[in-house]
Short mmCIF file of C-alpha atoms in Angstrom, two decimals:
data_model
loop_
_atom_site.label_atom_id
_atom_site.label_comp_id
_atom_site.label_asym_id
_atom_site.label_seq_id
_atom_site.Cartn_x
_atom_site.Cartn_y
_atom_site.Cartn_z
CA MET A 1 0.00 0.00 0.00
CA GLN A 2 1.38 3.42 -0.99
CA THR A 3 1.26 6.40 1.32
CA LYS A 4 1.34 10.01 0.15
CA ASN A 5 2.52 12.47 2.75
CA ARG A 6 2.04 15.90 1.20
CA SER A 7 1.10 19.26 2.67
CA ASP A 8 -1.03 20.23 -0.32
CA ASN A 9 -3.25 18.61 -2.95
CA ILE A 10 -0.59 18.23 -5.62
CA VAL A 11 0.45 14.75 -6.73
CA GLU A 12 3.82 14.50 -8.42
CA ARG A 13 3.97 12.39 -11.55
CA ALA A 14 6.89 10.19 -12.51
CA ASP A 15 7.92 12.76 -15.16
CA GLY A 16 8.30 15.46 -12.51
CA ALA A 17 5.13 17.31 -13.48
CA SER A 18 2.27 17.59 -11.04
CA ASP A 19 -1.49 17.35 -11.04
CA ASP A 20 -4.08 18.61 -8.61
CA ILE A 21 -5.59 15.38 -7.29
CA ASN A 22 -7.42 15.12 -3.99
CA VAL A 23 -4.70 13.84 -1.66
CA ALA A 24 -5.30 14.43 2.04
CA GLN A 25 -2.60 14.26 4.73
CA PRO A 26 -1.47 11.55 5.41
CA VAL A 27 -3.48 9.09 3.34
CA ALA A 28 -3.08 5.38 2.73
CA VAL A 29 -3.53 5.02 -1.02
CA THR A 30 -5.92 2.20 -1.82
CA ASP A 31 -7.89 0.96 -4.81
CA GLU A 32 -10.87 2.92 -3.53
CA PHE A 33 -8.81 6.12 -3.33
CA TRP A 34 -7.66 5.85 -6.94
CA MET A 35 -11.14 4.89 -8.11
CA GLU A 36 -12.41 8.09 -6.46
CA GLN A 37 -9.92 9.96 -8.64
CA ALA A 38 -11.19 8.12 -11.72
CA LEU A 39 -14.76 9.04 -10.73
CA ALA A 40 -13.72 12.70 -10.61
CA GLN A 41 -12.43 12.36 -14.18
CA ALA A 42 -15.71 10.72 -15.19
CA MET A 43 -17.73 13.57 -13.65
CA ASP A 44 -15.63 16.09 -15.57
CA ALA A 45 -16.33 14.16 -18.78
CA ALA A 46 -20.08 14.21 -18.05
CA LYS A 47 -19.96 18.00 -17.62
CA MET A 48 -18.54 18.18 -21.16
CA GLY A 49 -21.40 16.05 -22.52
CA GLU A 50 -19.27 12.91 -22.77
CA VAL A 51 -20.22 9.47 -21.47
CA PRO A 52 -18.92 9.62 -17.87
CA VAL A 53 -15.99 7.25 -17.85
CA GLY A 54 -12.75 8.20 -16.14
CA ALA A 55 -9.35 6.58 -15.80
CA VAL A 56 -6.24 7.04 -13.66
CA LEU A 57 -2.88 5.31 -14.18
CA VAL A 58 -0.64 4.71 -11.19
CA GLY A 59 2.93 3.41 -11.18
CA GLU A 60 5.31 2.33 -8.46
CA GLU A 61 6.09 5.98 -7.73
CA GLY A 62 2.43 7.02 -7.66
CA PHE A 63 0.18 9.00 -10.00
CA LEU A 64 1.12 9.00 -13.70
CA ALA A 65 -1.87 10.23 -15.72
CA ALA A 66 -5.64 10.68 -15.75
CA ALA A 67 -8.37 11.44 -18.28
CA GLY A 68 -12.06 11.28 -18.93
CA ASN A 69 -13.86 10.14 -22.06
CA SER A 70 -13.51 12.67 -24.91
CA PRO A 71 -14.51 11.12 -28.26
CA ILE A 72 -17.21 13.72 -28.93
CA ARG A 73 -15.12 16.74 -27.94
CA LEU A 74 -12.05 15.49 -29.82
CA ASN A 75 -13.95 14.02 -32.79
CA ASP A 76 -11.97 10.86 -32.19
CA PRO A 77 -13.66 7.47 -31.73
CA THR A 78 -10.54 6.19 -29.94
CA ALA A 79 -10.55 8.96 -27.30
CA HIS A 80 -11.76 6.71 -24.50
CA ALA A 81 -10.56 7.58 -21.00
CA GLU A 82 -8.23 4.57 -20.94
CA ILE A 83 -6.58 5.41 -24.27
CA LEU A 84 -6.07 9.07 -23.38
CA THR A 85 -4.57 8.09 -20.02
CA LEU A 86 -2.16 5.64 -21.67
CA ARG A 87 -1.14 8.30 -24.21
CA GLN A 88 -0.44 10.85 -21.47
CA ALA A 89 1.63 8.43 -19.40
CA SER A 90 3.55 7.12 -22.40
CA GLU A 91 4.42 10.64 -23.48
CA ALA A 92 5.45 11.67 -19.97
CA LEU A 93 7.62 8.59 -19.48
CA LYS A 94 8.86 8.54 -23.09
CA ASN A 95 7.97 4.86 -23.31
CA TYR A 96 5.07 3.05 -24.96
CA ARG A 97 5.43 0.22 -22.46
CA LEU A 98 3.95 0.87 -19.04
CA PRO A 99 4.87 -2.20 -16.96
CA ASN A 100 4.27 -2.34 -13.22
CA THR A 101 1.36 0.07 -13.49
CA THR A 102 -2.26 -0.11 -12.44
CA LEU A 103 -5.07 1.41 -14.46
CA TYR A 104 -8.18 2.44 -12.54
CA VAL A 105 -11.25 2.94 -14.73
CA THR A 106 -14.86 3.51 -13.77
CA LEU A 107 -16.30 1.15 -16.42
CA GLU A 108 -15.04 -2.22 -17.58
CA PRO A 109 -12.94 -1.56 -20.70
CA CYS A 110 -14.07 -2.37 -24.24
CA ILE A 111 -12.18 -4.55 -26.73
CA MET A 112 -10.18 -1.61 -28.10
CA CYS A 113 -9.08 -0.46 -24.67
CA MET A 114 -8.18 -3.98 -23.51
CA GLY A 115 -6.04 -4.35 -26.63
CA ALA A 116 -4.24 -1.11 -25.77
CA LEU A 117 -3.67 -2.29 -22.18
CA ILE A 118 -2.09 -5.48 -23.54
CA GLN A 119 0.14 -3.51 -25.92
CA ALA A 120 1.21 -1.14 -23.11
CA ARG A 121 1.94 -4.12 -20.83
CA ILE A 122 -0.18 -2.74 -18.00
CA GLY A 123 0.31 -4.93 -14.95
CA ARG A 124 -3.06 -4.51 -13.28
CA LEU A 125 -6.53 -3.31 -14.20
CA VAL A 126 -9.04 -2.19 -11.58
CA TYR A 127 -12.50 -1.24 -12.81
CA GLY A 128 -15.74 -0.15 -11.19
CA ALA A 129 -18.94 -1.02 -13.02
CA THR A 130 -19.21 -4.01 -15.30
CA ASP A 131 -20.32 -3.56 -18.90
CA PRO A 132 -22.61 -6.48 -19.80
CA LYS A 133 -22.85 -5.39 -23.46
CA THR A 134 -19.26 -4.60 -24.44
CA GLY A 135 -17.06 -5.41 -21.43
CA ALA A 136 -13.86 -7.07 -22.58
CA ALA A 137 -12.18 -7.84 -19.24
CA ALA A 138 -14.78 -10.20 -17.78
CA SER A 139 -18.39 -9.61 -18.86
CA VAL A 140 -18.40 -10.47 -22.57
CA TYR A 141 -14.73 -11.29 -23.23
CA THR A 142 -11.81 -12.18 -20.96
CA ILE A 143 -9.03 -10.39 -22.80
CA GLY A 144 -5.94 -10.05 -20.69
CA ARG A 145 -6.35 -13.10 -18.55
CA ASP A 146 -7.35 -15.93 -20.85
CA GLY A 147 -3.75 -16.93 -21.62
CA ARG A 148 -4.19 -16.48 -25.38
CA LEU A 149 -2.04 -13.37 -25.75
CA ASN A 150 1.58 -12.56 -25.05
CA HIS A 151 0.73 -10.62 -21.87
CA ASP A 152 -1.64 -11.24 -18.97
CA ILE A 153 -3.13 -8.54 -16.78
CA GLU A 154 -4.20 -8.93 -13.18
CA ILE A 155 -7.84 -7.83 -13.18
CA CYS A 156 -9.99 -6.69 -10.27
CA GLY A 157 -13.55 -5.53 -10.90
CA GLY A 158 -16.32 -4.07 -8.81
CA ILE A 159 -14.41 -1.37 -6.93
CA LEU A 160 -16.98 1.34 -6.08
CA ALA A 161 -19.19 -0.37 -8.67
CA ASP A 162 -22.44 1.12 -7.37
CA ARG A 163 -21.16 4.70 -7.55
CA CYS A 164 -19.61 4.14 -10.98
CA GLY A 165 -22.79 2.54 -12.29
CA ASP A 166 -25.04 5.19 -10.71
CA LEU A 167 -23.09 7.93 -12.48
CA LEU A 168 -23.56 6.22 -15.85
CA ARG A 169 -27.27 5.51 -15.24
CA ALA A 170 -27.95 9.11 -14.18
CA PHE A 171 -26.13 10.43 -17.25
CA PHE A 172 -28.13 8.29 -19.67
CA LYS A 173 -31.43 8.96 -17.84
CA THR A 174 -30.84 12.70 -18.22
CA ARG A 175 -29.80 12.29 -21.83
CA ARG A 176 -32.94 10.29 -22.69
CA ALA A 177 -35.17 12.83 -20.92
CA GLY A 178 -33.58 15.82 -22.69
#
């Protein structure tokens, strides 16, 4: 378990940059903590009219990158929260491989995103809500842990699942009503 001991709310990234993430003093950093950060990214995406999915990537040294869904805003069908987070971290670390990292995402990743996690060599995936229609980590497909590919990912689902799912349901309920 990581511990951040900071006097402010700035989390230093591995590349030396910093991001304003809600880090209290002192705090034991757990899966729930990082999922809270992913939820904040998802809420920001919802405010922009995007499907509220957020992701945070954490390495051995702590926070690396975070993003919310942005395919509408960026006119890019690949601009899922997971992909944008991987791009940010890869750029910051100057490496397309991201071993020994954990990706926290509020919704079970799709096939495209699971493929990107395999290519990046992510060590661990932690997701909130399951996606019974397109989930590619456990619900529909088991990419990343079925032994068929050249890399396996440790996968843990259901972290803050109710909150992650409630955010998605509320977003789509509002969208259907409007």
